[in-house]
Every structure is written in structure tokens, then in C-alpha cells.
């Protein structure tokens, strides 16, 4: 059985939450997606399929990829902290962390 300290999930959750907040605040220009240009093109075939696929994918991606990574870290950290708090409320024999 793992003999890690009981505070490990709490410290990890706080670290993930803090890292997520920091990453969401830091939004470098290199990870910012360019705004689409709205001029009509009359291309065909593979170029048209590639352009439509690119435009469709760009619509669902966040404007800056660090926002998505930061949000994921914040959700993982909050989930881990919530799991630890709920684990404290169950019987001693059934605790996971």
C-alpha cells in the first residue's frame, strides 16, 4: 500500500489549480490563433476541402490555446480537492486518499 502523506492530494490539487490560473492569465501571442480573413475564394477540390476543414476547426478552438490548457488544469485541481474533501466525509475504512 502507498504510504504517501494524507496532504499529497491537497497539495497537488492546489498546485494544479494555481498553475491553471497562472496559465490562463499568461496568453502569449505565439499561441493566439489568427482571425479569419473574410474574402471569398473560388477554389476547388483539395484546397477547398482543406480550407473548409481549417475554418471549421478554428471555430471550435479557443482564441488562445493557453486558455484551454489552463481551464483543464483548474478543473483537474478543483476535482482533486473536491474528491479529497468528500473522501474525508466517508468512513475511515472506505477512504481512497
PDB file of C-alpha atoms in Angstrom:
ATOM      1  CA  UNK A   1       0.000   0.000   0.000  1.00  0.00           C
ATOM      2  CA  UNK A   2       1.165   3.514  -0.755  1.00  0.00           C
ATOM      3  CA  UNK A   3       2.468   5.373   2.300  1.00  0.00           C
ATOM      4  CA  UNK A   4       2.180   8.894   0.805  1.00  0.00           C
ATOM      5  CA  UNK A   5       1.176  11.646   3.208  1.00  0.00           C
ATOM      6  CA  UNK A   6      -2.523  12.486   3.517  1.00  0.00           C
ATOM      7  CA  UNK A   7      -1.825  16.025   2.329  1.00  0.00           C
ATOM      8  CA  UNK A   8      -0.451  14.925  -1.080  1.00  0.00           C
ATOM      9  CA  UNK A   9      -3.794  15.171  -2.951  1.00  0.00           C
ATOM     10  CA  UNK A  10      -4.500  18.547  -1.355  1.00  0.00           C
ATOM     11  CA  UNK A  11      -1.098  19.961  -2.280  1.00  0.00           C
ATOM     12  CA  UNK A  12      -1.339  18.522  -5.785  1.00  0.00           C
ATOM     13  CA  UNK A  13      -4.849  19.950  -6.214  1.00  0.00           C
ATOM     14  CA  UNK A  14      -3.735  23.389  -5.059  1.00  0.00           C
ATOM     15  CA  UNK A  15      -0.699  23.226  -7.368  1.00  0.00           C
ATOM     16  CA  UNK A  16      -2.856  22.247 -10.370  1.00  0.00           C
ATOM     17  CA  UNK A  17      -5.404  24.941  -9.585  1.00  0.00           C
ATOM     18  CA  UNK A  18      -2.687  27.591  -9.204  1.00  0.00           C
ATOM     19  CA  UNK A  19      -0.901  26.502 -12.375  1.00  0.00           C
ATOM     20  CA  UNK A  20      -4.185  26.649 -14.271  1.00  0.00           C
ATOM     21  CA  UNK A  21      -4.890  30.171 -13.056  1.00  0.00           C
ATOM     22  CA  UNK A  22      -1.380  31.328 -13.984  1.00  0.00           C
ATOM     23  CA  UNK A  23      -1.504  29.745 -17.423  1.00  0.00           C
ATOM     24  CA  UNK A  24      -4.926  31.275 -18.144  1.00  0.00           C
ATOM     25  CA  UNK A  25      -3.594  34.731 -17.248  1.00  0.00           C
ATOM     26  CA  UNK A  26      -0.460  34.320 -19.394  1.00  0.00           C
ATOM     27  CA  UNK A  27      -1.532  34.343 -23.028  1.00  0.00           C
ATOM     28  CA  UNK A  28       1.490  34.539 -25.338  1.00  0.00           C
ATOM     29  CA  UNK A  29       0.975  35.838 -28.846  1.00  0.00           C
ATOM     30  CA  UNK A  30       2.624  32.743 -30.342  1.00  0.00           C
ATOM     31  CA  UNK A  31      -0.338  30.609 -29.229  1.00  0.00           C
ATOM     32  CA  UNK A  32      -3.008  33.085 -30.366  1.00  0.00           C
ATOM     33  CA  UNK A  33      -4.934  31.921 -33.405  1.00  0.00           C
ATOM     34  CA  UNK A  34      -5.185  34.444 -36.232  1.00  0.00           C
ATOM     35  CA  UNK A  35      -8.520  35.990 -37.091  1.00  0.00           C
ATOM     36  CA  UNK A  36     -10.022  34.541 -40.274  1.00  0.00           C
ATOM     37  CA  UNK A  37      -9.961  36.653 -43.414  1.00  0.00           C
ATOM     38  CA  UNK A  38     -13.427  37.027 -44.914  1.00  0.00           C
ATOM     39  CA  UNK A  39     -12.784  37.230 -48.600  1.00  0.00           C
ATOM     40  CA  UNK A  40     -14.460  34.745 -50.917  1.00  0.00           C
ATOM     41  CA  UNK A  41     -12.322  32.346 -52.851  1.00  0.00           C
ATOM     42  CA  UNK A  42     -13.382  30.215 -55.738  1.00  0.00           C
ATOM     43  CA  UNK A  43     -11.079  27.290 -55.135  1.00  0.00           C
ATOM     44  CA  UNK A  44     -11.982  23.689 -55.807  1.00  0.00           C
ATOM     45  CA  UNK A  45     -11.065  20.195 -54.830  1.00  0.00           C
ATOM     46  CA  UNK A  46      -8.481  19.528 -52.178  1.00  0.00           C
ATOM     47  CA  UNK A  47      -7.769  23.214 -51.459  1.00  0.00           C
ATOM     48  CA  UNK A  48     -11.455  23.910 -50.816  1.00  0.00           C
ATOM     49  CA  UNK A  49     -11.783  20.859 -48.537  1.00  0.00           C
ATOM     50  CA  UNK A  50      -8.655  21.893 -46.602  1.00  0.00           C
ATOM     51  CA  UNK A  51      -9.899  25.482 -46.220  1.00  0.00           C
ATOM     52  CA  UNK A  52     -13.352  24.386 -45.033  1.00  0.00           C
ATOM     53  CA  UNK A  53     -11.828  21.905 -42.572  1.00  0.00           C
ATOM     54  CA  UNK A  54      -9.440  24.559 -41.246  1.00  0.00           C
ATOM     55  CA  UNK A  55     -12.235  27.110 -40.829  1.00  0.00           C
ATOM     56  CA  UNK A  56     -14.476  24.594 -39.077  1.00  0.00           C
ATOM     57  CA  UNK A  57     -11.735  23.565 -36.667  1.00  0.00           C
ATOM     58  CA  UNK A  58     -10.829  27.193 -35.949  1.00  0.00           C
ATOM     59  CA  UNK A  59     -14.441  27.889 -34.924  1.00  0.00           C
ATOM     60  CA  UNK A  60     -14.342  25.337 -32.082  1.00  0.00           C
ATOM     61  CA  UNK A  61     -10.802  26.058 -30.834  1.00  0.00           C
ATOM     62  CA  UNK A  62     -10.322  28.770 -28.214  1.00  0.00           C
ATOM     63  CA  UNK A  63      -8.773  32.026 -29.408  1.00  0.00           C
ATOM     64  CA  UNK A  64      -5.670  31.290 -27.332  1.00  0.00           C
ATOM     65  CA  UNK A  65      -4.688  27.704 -26.601  1.00  0.00           C
ATOM     66  CA  UNK A  66      -3.307  28.525 -23.149  1.00  0.00           C
ATOM     67  CA  UNK A  67      -6.861  29.323 -22.041  1.00  0.00           C
ATOM     68  CA  UNK A  68      -7.940  25.768 -22.772  1.00  0.00           C
ATOM     69  CA  UNK A  69      -4.897  24.246 -21.057  1.00  0.00           C
ATOM     70  CA  UNK A  70      -5.354  26.499 -18.020  1.00  0.00           C
ATOM     71  CA  UNK A  71      -9.058  25.638 -17.774  1.00  0.00           C
ATOM     72  CA  UNK A  72      -8.258  21.919 -17.886  1.00  0.00           C
ATOM     73  CA  UNK A  73      -5.688  22.263 -15.100  1.00  0.00           C
ATOM     74  CA  UNK A  74      -8.125  24.272 -12.986  1.00  0.00           C
ATOM     75  CA  UNK A  75     -10.822  21.615 -13.418  1.00  0.00           C
ATOM     76  CA  UNK A  76      -8.378  18.833 -12.500  1.00  0.00           C
ATOM     77  CA  UNK A  77      -7.180  20.704  -9.417  1.00  0.00           C
ATOM     78  CA  UNK A  78     -10.689  21.557  -8.236  1.00  0.00           C
ATOM     79  CA  UNK A  79     -11.802  17.981  -8.880  1.00  0.00           C
ATOM     80  CA  UNK A  80      -8.918  16.570  -6.870  1.00  0.00           C
ATOM     81  CA  UNK A  81      -9.613  18.936  -3.966  1.00  0.00           C
ATOM     82  CA  UNK A  82     -13.327  18.070  -4.069  1.00  0.00           C
ATOM     83  CA  UNK A  83     -12.514  14.357  -4.129  1.00  0.00           C
ATOM     84  CA  UNK A  84     -10.271  14.750  -1.081  1.00  0.00           C
ATOM     85  CA  UNK A  85     -12.920  16.700   0.861  1.00  0.00           C
ATOM     86  CA  UNK A  86     -15.576  14.116   0.020  1.00  0.00           C
ATOM     87  CA  UNK A  87     -13.143  11.360   0.952  1.00  0.00           C
ATOM     88  CA  UNK A  88     -12.845  12.886   4.421  1.00  0.00           C
ATOM     89  CA  UNK A  89     -16.602  12.561   4.863  1.00  0.00           C
ATOM     90  CA  UNK A  90     -16.776   8.788   4.262  1.00  0.00           C
ATOM     91  CA  UNK A  91     -15.946   6.070   6.769  1.00  0.00           C
ATOM     92  CA  UNK A  92     -12.302   5.550   7.666  1.00  0.00           C
ATOM     93  CA  UNK A  93     -12.308   2.063   6.088  1.00  0.00           C
ATOM     94  CA  UNK A  94     -13.576   3.335   2.722  1.00  0.00           C
ATOM     95  CA  UNK A  95     -11.210   6.290   2.241  1.00  0.00           C
ATOM     96  CA  UNK A  96      -9.230   6.283  -1.005  1.00  0.00           C
ATOM     97  CA  UNK A  97      -6.835   9.147  -0.265  1.00  0.00           C
TER      98      UNK A  97
END
